[in-house]
Tab-separated table of C-alpha atoms (C1' of nucleotides) in Angstrom:
chain	number	residue	atom	x	y	z
A	234	MET	CA	46.429	63.229	261.267
A	235	PRO	CA	48.581	63.024	258.155
A	236	ARG	CA	49.061	60.256	255.735
A	237	ILE	CA	46.602	57.416	255.529
A	238	ALA	CA	47.931	53.882	255.571
A	239	LYS	CA	48.491	53.002	251.945
A	240	TYR	CA	48.599	49.289	252.446
A	241	ASP	CA	45.450	47.527	253.494
A	242	ARG	CA	46.361	45.381	256.433
A	243	GLU	CA	43.831	42.693	255.583
A	244	LYS	CA	44.913	42.518	251.964
A	245	ALA	CA	48.523	42.208	253.066
A	246	LEU	CA	47.633	39.397	255.463
A	247	GLU	CA	45.773	37.546	252.724
A	248	ASP	CA	48.891	37.691	250.581
A	249	ALA	CA	50.958	36.542	253.546
A	250	VAL	CA	48.660	33.561	254.131
A	251	ARG	CA	49.021	32.571	250.509
A	252	LEU	CA	52.805	32.818	250.545
A	253	PHE	CA	53.333	31.062	253.892
A	254	TRP	CA	50.804	28.390	252.970
A	255	GLU	CA	52.624	27.714	249.728
A	256	ARG	CA	56.229	27.943	250.922
A	257	GLY	CA	56.082	27.376	254.680
A	258	TYR	CA	57.496	29.610	257.397
A	259	GLY	CA	61.174	29.004	256.748
A	260	GLY	CA	60.690	28.665	253.009
A	261	ALA	CA	59.318	32.188	252.645
A	262	SER	CA	62.136	34.720	252.710
A	263	MET	CA	61.601	38.360	253.662
A	264	LYS	CA	62.484	39.288	250.091
A	265	GLN	CA	59.678	37.094	248.800
A	266	ILE	CA	57.352	38.505	251.427
A	267	GLU	CA	58.238	42.034	250.310
A	268	GLN	CA	57.327	41.104	246.749
A	269	ALA	CA	54.127	39.223	247.610
A	270	LEU	CA	52.813	41.956	249.891
A	271	ASP	CA	54.241	44.809	247.799
A	272	MET	CA	55.745	46.366	250.899
A	273	ARG	CA	59.264	47.539	251.718
A	274	PRO	CA	61.110	46.241	254.815
A	275	GLY	CA	60.482	49.388	256.841
A	276	SER	CA	56.712	49.213	256.383
A	277	LEU	CA	56.657	45.496	257.037
A	278	TYR	CA	58.527	45.769	260.311
A	279	ALA	CA	56.536	48.831	261.383
A	280	THR	CA	53.276	46.996	260.727
A	281	PHE	CA	53.959	43.454	261.901
A	282	GLY	CA	57.045	43.709	264.120
A	283	ASN	CA	59.032	40.950	262.488
A	284	LYS	CA	58.671	37.783	260.405
A	285	ASP	CA	57.353	35.876	263.389
A	286	GLY	CA	54.693	38.485	264.052
A	287	LEU	CA	53.565	38.461	260.457
A	288	PHE	CA	53.401	34.675	260.460
A	289	ARG	CA	51.381	34.583	263.656
A	290	GLU	CA	48.826	36.993	262.225
A	291	ALA	CA	48.702	35.091	258.945
A	292	LEU	CA	48.185	31.835	260.846
A	293	ALA	CA	45.323	33.417	262.761
A	294	VAL	CA	43.665	34.447	259.502
A	295	TYR	CA	44.178	30.957	258.113
A	296	THR	CA	42.749	29.129	261.134
A	297	GLY	CA	39.854	31.568	261.260
A	298	ARG	CA	38.945	30.698	257.689
A	299	MET	CA	39.160	26.990	258.414
A	300	SER	CA	36.921	27.348	261.462
A	301	ASN	CA	34.372	29.274	259.429
A	302	SER	CA	34.371	26.600	256.782
A	303	MET	CA	33.700	23.871	259.319
A	304	GLY	CA	31.068	25.988	261.051
A	305	ARG	CA	29.188	26.496	257.801
A	306	ALA	CA	29.194	22.777	257.032
A	307	LEU	CA	27.821	21.988	260.486
A	308	GLU	CA	25.080	24.607	260.211
A	309	GLU	CA	23.718	23.261	256.979
A	310	SER	CA	23.655	19.640	258.150
A	311	PRO	CA	20.885	17.920	260.123
A	312	THR	CA	23.234	15.951	262.372
A	313	ILE	CA	26.729	16.538	263.720
A	314	MET	CA	28.279	13.520	262.007
A	315	GLU	CA	26.718	14.448	258.698
A	316	GLY	CA	28.115	17.936	259.256
A	317	ILE	CA	31.576	16.466	259.678
A	318	PHE	CA	31.234	14.487	256.470
A	319	THR	CA	29.887	17.535	254.656
A	320	TYR	CA	32.905	19.467	255.899
A	321	LEU	CA	35.306	16.800	254.653
A	322	ARG	CA	33.739	16.993	251.197
A	323	SER	CA	33.764	20.783	251.237
A	324	LEU	CA	37.384	20.782	252.365
A	325	THR	CA	38.268	18.447	249.529
A	326	GLU	CA	36.686	20.846	247.047
A	327	GLN	CA	38.662	23.719	248.540
A	328	ILE	CA	42.094	22.117	248.512
A	329	THR	CA	41.701	20.621	245.046
A	330	ALA	CA	40.768	24.008	243.585
A	331	PRO	CA	43.393	24.994	241.000
A	332	ASP	CA	44.356	28.234	242.770
A	333	SER	CA	44.899	26.689	246.201
A	334	PRO	CA	48.400	27.608	247.447
A	335	ALA	CA	48.803	24.083	248.801
A	336	ARG	CA	46.653	21.104	249.623
A	337	ALA	CA	48.335	20.305	252.925
A	338	CYS	CA	47.305	22.267	256.017
A	339	LEU	CA	49.426	25.286	256.913
A	340	VAL	CA	49.215	24.388	260.602
A	341	VAL	CA	50.424	20.833	259.952
A	342	LYS	CA	53.161	22.073	257.633
A	343	THR	CA	54.325	24.306	260.465
A	344	LEU	CA	53.987	21.491	263.002
A	345	LEU	CA	56.282	19.293	260.924
A	346	GLU	CA	58.681	22.119	260.112
A	347	VAL	CA	59.221	23.740	263.472
A	348	THR	CA	61.990	22.529	265.787
A	349	SER	CA	62.698	22.792	269.471
A	350	ASP	CA	64.693	25.988	268.989
A	351	GLN	CA	61.501	27.805	267.977
A	352	PRO	CA	59.480	27.086	271.124
A	353	GLU	CA	57.048	29.986	270.601
A	354	LEU	CA	55.974	28.806	267.159
A	355	ARG	CA	55.905	25.217	268.347
A	356	ASP	CA	53.622	26.102	271.227
A	357	LEU	CA	51.442	28.215	268.963
A	358	VAL	CA	50.648	25.446	266.488
A	359	ASN	CA	50.188	22.937	269.294
A	360	ARG	CA	47.713	25.308	270.912
A	361	ARG	CA	45.772	25.723	267.674
A	362	LEU	CA	45.601	21.974	267.097
A	363	ARG	CA	44.532	21.398	270.679
A	364	GLU	CA	41.753	23.950	270.224
A	365	VAL	CA	40.466	22.079	267.196
A	366	GLU	CA	40.645	18.825	269.131
A	367	ASP	CA	38.663	20.365	271.990
A	368	TYR	CA	36.075	21.755	269.616
A	369	LEU	CA	35.655	18.399	267.890
A	370	ALA	CA	35.477	16.619	271.250
A	371	GLU	CA	32.601	18.875	272.300
A	372	LEU	CA	30.846	18.225	269.006
A	373	PHE	CA	31.214	14.464	269.345
A	374	GLU	CA	30.087	14.528	272.969
A	375	ARG	CA	26.874	16.136	271.776
A	376	ALA	CA	26.685	13.619	268.943
A	377	ARG	CA	27.094	10.811	271.456
A	378	GLU	CA	24.295	12.181	273.645
A	379	GLN	CA	22.058	12.350	270.594
A	380	GLY	CA	22.723	8.726	269.741
A	381	GLU	CA	24.763	9.423	266.618
A	382	LEU	CA	27.691	7.316	267.802
A	383	LYS	CA	28.050	3.620	268.471
A	384	PRO	CA	27.989	2.695	272.183
A	385	GLY	CA	31.356	2.949	273.905
A	386	VAL	CA	32.845	5.497	271.515
A	387	GLU	CA	34.869	8.132	273.376
A	388	SER	CA	34.335	11.631	272.043
A	389	ARG	CA	37.921	12.797	272.647
A	390	ARG	CA	39.446	9.772	270.969
A	391	LEU	CA	37.116	10.266	268.030
A	392	ALA	CA	38.151	13.923	267.922
A	393	ARG	CA	41.820	12.988	267.596
A	394	LEU	CA	40.947	10.312	265.036
A	395	VAL	CA	39.076	12.822	262.884
A	396	GLN	CA	41.908	15.339	263.214
A	397	SER	CA	44.366	12.683	262.080
A	398	GLN	CA	42.048	11.865	259.158
A	399	ILE	CA	42.120	15.484	258.031
A	400	MET	CA	45.898	15.617	258.416
A	401	GLY	CA	46.263	12.408	256.431
A	402	LEU	CA	43.822	13.415	253.726
A	403	ARG	CA	45.463	16.768	253.142
A	404	SER	CA	49.009	15.394	253.344
A	405	LEU	CA	48.280	12.664	250.840
A	406	ALA	CA	46.565	15.242	248.652
A	407	GLN	CA	49.854	17.160	248.657
A	408	ARG	CA	51.315	14.332	246.585
A	409	ASP	CA	51.404	14.696	242.829
A	410	ILE	CA	48.012	13.040	242.532
A	411	ASP	CA	44.851	13.695	240.546
A	412	THR	CA	41.727	15.293	241.970
A	413	ASP	CA	39.537	12.217	241.542
A	414	SER	CA	41.848	10.152	243.728
A	415	VAL	CA	41.614	12.770	246.464
A	416	LYS	CA	37.828	12.731	246.263
A	417	ASN	CA	37.779	8.943	246.399
A	418	LEU	CA	40.023	9.077	249.433
A	419	THR	CA	37.620	11.470	251.126
A	420	GLU	CA	34.742	9.061	250.537
A	421	ASP	CA	36.824	6.164	251.855
A	422	ILE	CA	37.665	8.132	254.984
A	423	ILE	CA	33.975	8.819	255.517
A	424	THR	CA	33.285	5.126	255.068
A	425	ALA	CA	36.013	4.265	257.557
A	426	LEU	CA	34.589	6.686	260.106
A	427	GLY	CA	31.310	4.859	259.674
A	428	ALA	CA	32.799	2.266	262.054
A	429	PHE	CA	32.091	4.754	264.837
A	430	THR	CA	28.701	6.115	263.802
A	431	GLN	CA	25.390	4.595	264.764
A	432	HIS	CA	23.853	4.572	261.311
A	433	PRO	CA	25.707	3.540	258.170
A	434	THR	CA	27.322	6.361	256.266
A	435	THR	CA	25.370	7.743	253.346
A	436	HIS	CA	26.997	8.542	249.998
B	204	MET	CA	96.827	2.954	247.701
B	205	PRO	CA	97.314	5.395	250.521
B	206	ARG	CA	95.053	6.519	253.261
B	207	ILE	CA	91.941	4.575	254.185
B	208	ALA	CA	88.638	6.417	254.545
B	209	LYS	CA	88.489	7.486	258.162
B	210	TYR	CA	84.809	8.176	258.292
B	211	ASP	CA	82.470	5.253	258.053
B	212	ARG	CA	80.005	6.091	255.347
B	213	GLU	CA	77.164	4.152	256.951
B	214	LYS	CA	77.717	5.730	260.337
B	215	ALA	CA	77.731	9.154	258.752
B	216	LEU	CA	74.492	8.433	256.922
B	217	GLU	CA	72.836	7.260	260.120
B	218	ASP	CA	73.724	10.557	261.741
B	219	ALA	CA	72.450	12.376	258.658
B	220	VAL	CA	69.121	10.530	258.821
B	221	ARG	CA	68.747	11.486	262.447
B	222	LEU	CA	69.498	15.162	261.811
B	223	PHE	CA	67.341	15.510	258.684
B	224	TRP	CA	64.517	13.576	260.314
B	225	GLU	CA	64.608	15.888	263.319
B	226	ARG	CA	65.135	19.216	261.578
B	227	GLY	CA	63.987	18.687	257.993
B	228	TYR	CA	65.948	19.358	254.819
B	229	GLY	CA	65.977	23.137	254.967
B	230	GLY	CA	66.142	23.206	258.755
B	231	ALA	CA	69.460	21.344	258.845
B	232	SER	CA	72.318	23.693	258.007
B	233	MET	CA	75.649	22.493	256.692
B	234	LYS	CA	77.241	23.678	259.921
B	235	GLN	CA	74.897	21.455	261.906
B	236	ILE	CA	75.551	18.612	259.495
B	237	GLU	CA	79.301	19.054	259.977
B	238	GLN	CA	78.826	18.781	263.731
B	239	ALA	CA	76.404	15.832	263.633
B	240	LEU	CA	78.555	13.806	261.220
B	241	ASP	CA	81.862	15.039	262.679
B	242	MET	CA	83.098	15.847	259.209
B	243	ARG	CA	84.585	18.994	257.714
B	244	PRO	CA	83.095	20.597	254.597
B	245	GLY	CA	85.778	19.235	252.266
B	246	SER	CA	85.169	15.621	253.309
B	247	LEU	CA	81.430	16.079	253.176
B	248	TYR	CA	81.443	17.436	249.646
B	249	ALA	CA	84.003	14.884	248.494
B	250	THR	CA	81.867	12.050	249.865
B	251	PHE	CA	78.309	13.135	249.096
B	252	GLY	CA	78.641	15.812	246.414
B	253	ASN	CA	76.481	18.416	248.079
B	254	LYS	CA	73.662	18.843	250.591
B	255	ASP	CA	71.154	17.442	248.120
B	256	GLY	CA	73.228	14.337	247.535
B	257	LEU	CA	73.611	13.707	251.246
B	258	PHE	CA	69.887	14.150	251.772
B	259	ARG	CA	69.030	11.763	248.944
B	260	GLU	CA	71.255	9.073	250.425
B	261	ALA	CA	69.877	9.685	253.899
B	262	LEU	CA	66.338	9.450	252.563
B	263	ALA	CA	67.193	6.137	250.899
B	264	VAL	CA	68.482	4.786	254.222
B	265	TYR	CA	65.339	6.020	255.956
B	266	THR	CA	62.906	4.507	253.455
B	267	GLY	CA	64.882	1.279	253.450
B	268	ARG	CA	64.443	0.990	257.201
B	269	MET	CA	60.733	1.690	256.933
B	270	SER	CA	60.318	-0.955	254.244
B	271	ASN	CA	62.166	-3.507	256.377
B	272	SER	CA	59.944	-2.730	259.309
B	273	MET	CA	56.795	-3.304	257.273
B	274	GLY	CA	58.255	-6.433	255.694
B	275	ARG	CA	58.975	-7.928	259.109
B	276	ALA	CA	55.450	-7.234	260.336
B	277	LEU	CA	53.975	-8.901	257.253
B	278	GLU	CA	56.212	-11.968	257.607
B	279	GLU	CA	55.186	-12.667	261.155
B	280	SER	CA	51.466	-12.316	260.474
B	281	PRO	CA	49.103	-15.007	259.194
B	282	THR	CA	47.155	-12.687	256.881
B	283	ILE	CA	47.994	-9.525	254.981
B	284	MET	CA	45.524	-7.316	256.799
B	285	GLU	CA	46.719	-8.561	260.162
B	286	GLY	CA	50.239	-7.814	258.949
B	287	ILE	CA	49.206	-4.228	258.215
B	288	PHE	CA	47.702	-3.854	261.656
B	289	THR	CA	50.788	-5.396	263.244
B	290	TYR	CA	52.893	-2.918	261.320
B	291	LEU	CA	50.806	0.022	262.525
B	292	ARG	CA	51.290	-1.093	266.121
B	293	SER	CA	55.010	-1.673	265.584
B	294	LEU	CA	55.338	1.736	263.935
B	295	THR	CA	53.591	3.326	266.898
B	296	GLU	CA	56.106	1.724	269.247
B	297	GLN	CA	58.971	3.016	267.109
B	298	ILE	CA	57.860	6.626	266.834
B	299	THR	CA	56.871	6.932	270.480
B	300	ALA	CA	60.276	5.675	271.604
B	301	PRO	CA	61.997	8.419	273.613
B	302	ASP	CA	65.029	8.607	271.313
B	303	SER	CA	63.089	8.942	268.056
B	304	PRO	CA	64.280	12.051	266.191
B	305	ALA	CA	60.676	12.849	265.274
B	306	ARG	CA	57.322	11.109	265.187
B	307	ALA	CA	56.279	12.438	261.797
B	308	CYS	CA	57.585	10.711	258.668
B	309	LEU	CA	60.699	12.204	257.082
B	310	VAL	CA	59.225	11.670	253.616
B	311	VAL	CA	56.011	13.490	254.526
B	312	LYS	CA	57.954	16.266	256.229
B	313	THR	CA	59.865	16.695	252.988
B	314	LEU	CA	56.684	16.479	250.916
B	315	LEU	CA	55.159	19.347	252.899
B	316	GLU	CA	58.380	21.354	252.955
B	317	VAL	CA	59.539	21.191	249.383
B	318	THR	CA	58.394	23.785	246.845
B	319	SER	CA	58.187	23.933	243.086
B	320	ASP	CA	61.665	25.462	242.840
B	321	GLN	CA	63.155	22.187	244.076
B	322	PRO	CA	61.693	19.908	241.393
B	323	GLU	CA	64.265	17.138	241.874
B	324	LEU	CA	63.493	16.730	245.578
B	325	ARG	CA	59.785	17.071	244.900
B	326	ASP	CA	59.908	14.325	242.317
B	327	LEU	CA	62.017	12.144	244.578
B	328	VAL	CA	59.575	12.139	247.485
B	329	ASN	CA	56.639	11.709	245.144
B	330	ARG	CA	58.371	8.705	243.628
B	331	ARG	CA	59.004	7.147	247.030
B	332	LEU	CA	55.391	7.656	248.106
B	333	ARG	CA	54.141	6.238	244.837
B	334	GLU	CA	56.335	3.175	245.367
B	335	VAL	CA	54.785	2.603	248.777
B	336	GLU	CA	51.316	3.031	247.267
B	337	ASP	CA	52.140	0.483	244.579
B	338	TYR	CA	53.511	-1.973	247.110
B	339	LEU	CA	50.419	-1.620	249.297
B	340	ALA	CA	48.156	-1.961	246.267
B	341	GLU	CA	49.799	-5.268	245.371
B	342	LEU	CA	49.423	-6.451	248.945
B	343	PHE	CA	45.738	-5.544	249.053
B	344	GLU	CA	45.112	-7.126	245.663
B	345	ARG	CA	46.419	-10.379	247.098
B	346	ALA	CA	44.359	-9.806	250.240
B	347	ARG	CA	41.278	-9.282	248.080
B	348	GLU	CA	41.917	-12.517	246.197
B	349	GLN	CA	42.230	-14.349	249.500
B	350	GLY	CA	38.900	-13.012	250.699
B	351	GLU	CA	40.337	-10.715	253.359
B	352	LEU	CA	38.499	-7.666	252.020
B	353	LYS	CA	34.832	-6.807	251.806
B	354	PRO	CA	33.358	-7.229	248.296
B	355	GLY	CA	33.799	-4.196	246.071
B	356	VAL	CA	36.879	-2.814	247.859
B	357	GLU	CA	39.431	-1.505	245.362
B	358	SER	CA	42.988	-2.398	246.301
B	359	ARG	CA	44.522	0.853	245.027
B	360	ARG	CA	42.024	3.048	246.833
B	361	LEU	CA	42.639	1.066	250.000
B	362	ALA	CA	46.366	1.529	249.474
B	363	ARG	CA	46.006	5.310	249.356
B	364	LEU	CA	43.655	5.204	252.344
B	365	VAL	CA	46.184	3.269	254.401
B	366	GLN	CA	48.978	5.595	253.333
B	367	SER	CA	46.897	8.563	254.417
B	368	GLN	CA	46.202	6.806	257.724
B	369	ILE	CA	49.924	6.452	258.360
B	370	MET	CA	50.529	10.084	257.390
B	371	GLY	CA	47.727	11.200	259.703
B	372	LEU	CA	48.790	9.002	262.580
B	373	ARG	CA	52.387	10.155	262.478
B	374	SER	CA	51.499	13.820	261.923
B	375	LEU	CA	49.101	13.859	264.836
B	376	ALA	CA	51.726	12.064	266.915
B	377	GLN	CA	54.064	14.975	266.162
B	378	ARG	CA	51.807	17.126	268.342
B	379	ASP	CA	52.761	17.645	271.971
B	380	ILE	CA	50.717	14.626	272.989
B	381	ASP	CA	51.202	11.673	275.336
B	382	THR	CA	52.119	8.183	274.182
B	383	ASP	CA	48.883	6.578	275.333
B	384	SER	CA	46.848	8.872	273.114
B	385	VAL	CA	48.962	7.883	270.121
B	386	LYS	CA	48.440	4.211	270.895
B	387	ASN	CA	44.709	4.742	271.262
B	388	LEU	CA	44.685	6.531	267.926
B	389	THR	CA	46.434	3.567	266.328
B	390	GLU	CA	43.766	1.217	267.653
B	391	ASP	CA	41.008	3.535	266.429
B	392	ILE	CA	42.587	3.651	262.974
B	393	ILE	CA	42.674	-0.142	262.917
B	394	THR	CA	39.031	-0.182	263.944
B	395	ALA	CA	38.195	2.304	261.200
B	396	LEU	CA	39.982	0.192	258.595
B	397	GLY	CA	37.796	-2.665	259.755
B	398	ALA	CA	35.123	-1.121	257.532
B	399	PHE	CA	37.038	-2.576	254.589
B	400	THR	CA	38.060	-5.963	255.954
B	401	GLN	CA	35.966	-9.107	255.701
B	402	HIS	CA	36.262	-10.152	259.324
B	403	PRO	CA	35.966	-7.759	262.257
B	404	THR	CA	39.241	-6.363	263.527
B	405	THR	CA	40.711	-8.120	266.535
B	406	HIS	CA	42.224	-6.181	269.426
C	90	DT	C1'	51.581	77.285	250.448
C	91	DC	C1'	53.709	75.769	254.276
C	92	DC	C1'	53.863	73.021	258.466
C	93	DG	C1'	54.036	68.831	261.222
C	94	DT	C1'	53.448	64.207	261.634
C	95	DT	C1'	53.444	59.666	259.740
C	96	DT	C1'	54.555	56.434	256.398
C	97	DT	C1'	57.502	54.664	252.959
C	98	DT	C1'	61.718	53.923	251.057
C	99	DG	C1'	65.990	51.324	250.169
C	100	DA	C1'	70.762	51.176	251.184
C	101	DA	C1'	73.298	48.952	254.556
C	102	DT	C1'	73.889	45.970	258.703
C	103	DG	C1'	76.043	41.632	260.688
C	104	DA	C1'	74.992	36.927	260.658
C	105	DT	C1'	74.374	32.789	258.248
C	106	DT	C1'	73.718	30.203	253.996
C	107	DG	C1'	75.843	26.330	250.889
C	108	DC	C1'	80.134	25.595	249.068
C	109	DT	C1'	85.350	25.776	247.283
C	110	DC	C1'	90.124	24.800	247.310
C	111	DA	C1'	94.957	25.205	248.486
C	112	DA	C1'	97.533	23.495	252.165
C	113	DA	C1'	98.300	20.179	255.784
C	114	DT	C1'	97.880	15.540	257.190
C	115	DT	C1'	97.701	10.634	256.829
C	116	DC	C1'	98.930	6.152	255.492
C	117	DA	C1'	100.391	2.168	252.076
C	118	DA	C1'	104.166	0.904	249.323
C	119	DC	C1'	108.939	0.655	248.808
D	286	DG	C1'	112.818	6.467	256.280
D	287	DT	C1'	111.181	8.374	252.090
D	288	DT	C1'	107.884	8.865	248.591
D	289	DG	C1'	103.440	9.690	246.570
D	290	DA	C1'	98.677	9.576	246.264
D	291	DA	C1'	94.355	10.186	248.787
D	292	DT	C1'	92.008	12.328	252.543
D	293	DT	C1'	91.127	15.905	255.808
D	294	DT	C1'	91.280	20.420	257.182
D	295	DG	C1'	89.440	25.113	257.818
D	296	DA	C1'	89.859	29.687	256.213
D	297	DG	C1'	87.338	32.051	253.081
D	298	DC	C1'	84.031	32.666	249.078
D	299	DA	C1'	79.775	35.066	247.149
D	300	DA	C1'	75.042	34.976	248.039
D	301	DT	C1'	71.305	35.309	250.944
D	302	DC	C1'	69.258	35.673	255.529
D	303	DA	C1'	66.295	38.789	258.785
D	304	DT	C1'	66.550	43.322	260.292
D	305	DT	C1'	67.601	48.454	261.055
D	306	DC	C1'	67.311	53.350	260.376
D	307	DA	C1'	68.191	57.847	258.397
D	308	DA	C1'	66.326	60.179	254.651
D	309	DA	C1'	62.631	61.001	251.351
D	310	DA	C1'	57.869	61.181	250.339
D	311	DA	C1'	53.045	61.781	251.389
D	312	DC	C1'	49.137	63.878	253.248
D	313	DG	C1'	45.707	66.415	256.728
D	314	DG	C1'	45.264	70.779	258.832
D	315	DA	C1'	46.400	75.693	258.779
DNA sequence: TCCGTTTTTGAATGATTGCTCAAATTCAAC
DNA sequence: GTTGAATTTGAGCAATCATTCAAAAACGGA
């Protein structure tokens, strides 16, 4: 067995996430990818197949990180709804960090970028977003059973509402706007979601 | 004075709005623009300068339409907050129409697409979004004075919240999702905003 | 040290990008 | 008709796009 792989696959994918997150799928050229990952075309194509393949793997890394972040917030919170609010605050800290490649979500950026002549990518991001919706719906169904939600609240509708809140928060945060305004917005979103929770939101 | 302009500028801009709205700025190639507007490169560049110039004019047409739509909703409503809710419902009807080029907002699509090496475009969309924020803030300041808002609600924060709601609504609607779910989401957003209004939301 | 396999390199591919401009066309004025 | 200015045309520009592949380099095993 000769020659060990010089380039760490994980390190390369981290760089890819950063570049795609900052510039989007179409906005990141292979030349820029070569620079960011410090790899030559031959190695890139041998390792990831093509630009699509690299993007898919980078997207998987990105969504995995986001899931972990939400999971951690839920673990350290006494109730599900408080876990959601804790996650929103944690997310706000993350995206307003000075070294964040972008504040908007990479999945949403791709959703808004991709057209009907890229059906594979389109289906991929739709699948990811549907998975998040399903996960949230399960969470809120448990929250409902535990009396955390007002009577009559549908868990799946609340799931889509919360997903739209995250999309809106992160898209607005992509504006040229100061960090305090983003944090205020997060608190206002939590307040607004209080219309669906049994007990008034704490903050 | 010879030769009258064959191509109707307004008609061309309408086609440009449709194409850019569907495919985004970078996703619409000049070849596709030539087809959609039925114009040859020479006419295009003579009329609009370059791709940037065409996009700027198309964006102005788009934002003008959106402003009109909100203005109409506010006119036909007895209070400001009801006008906002009427607008949200009207917007939902518009974007779920089968011939809509996209459900997501063209300005937000551009905001998430544009990078730091396109500072003019970046500034342009930020300016437009700031204008909407300012307009909403004035509206909500009036609403506050007329007792439509709960005590302590800041008009500018509410303006950014509502803008983020619209961004979230339209971004989620861009998912492969049925019309009824979008309409339900709109109602849930209105319910959520009820946390800031003096009288409970009607629907 | 040499071998054999794998990885890396980077020049080159054809297609597409936004854009230019000389030539052809069109129409009002006469 | 003829003229003359404005508009339209479309071939063609250099640059960039994603991608390929033969050659060079790198390294474990002998």
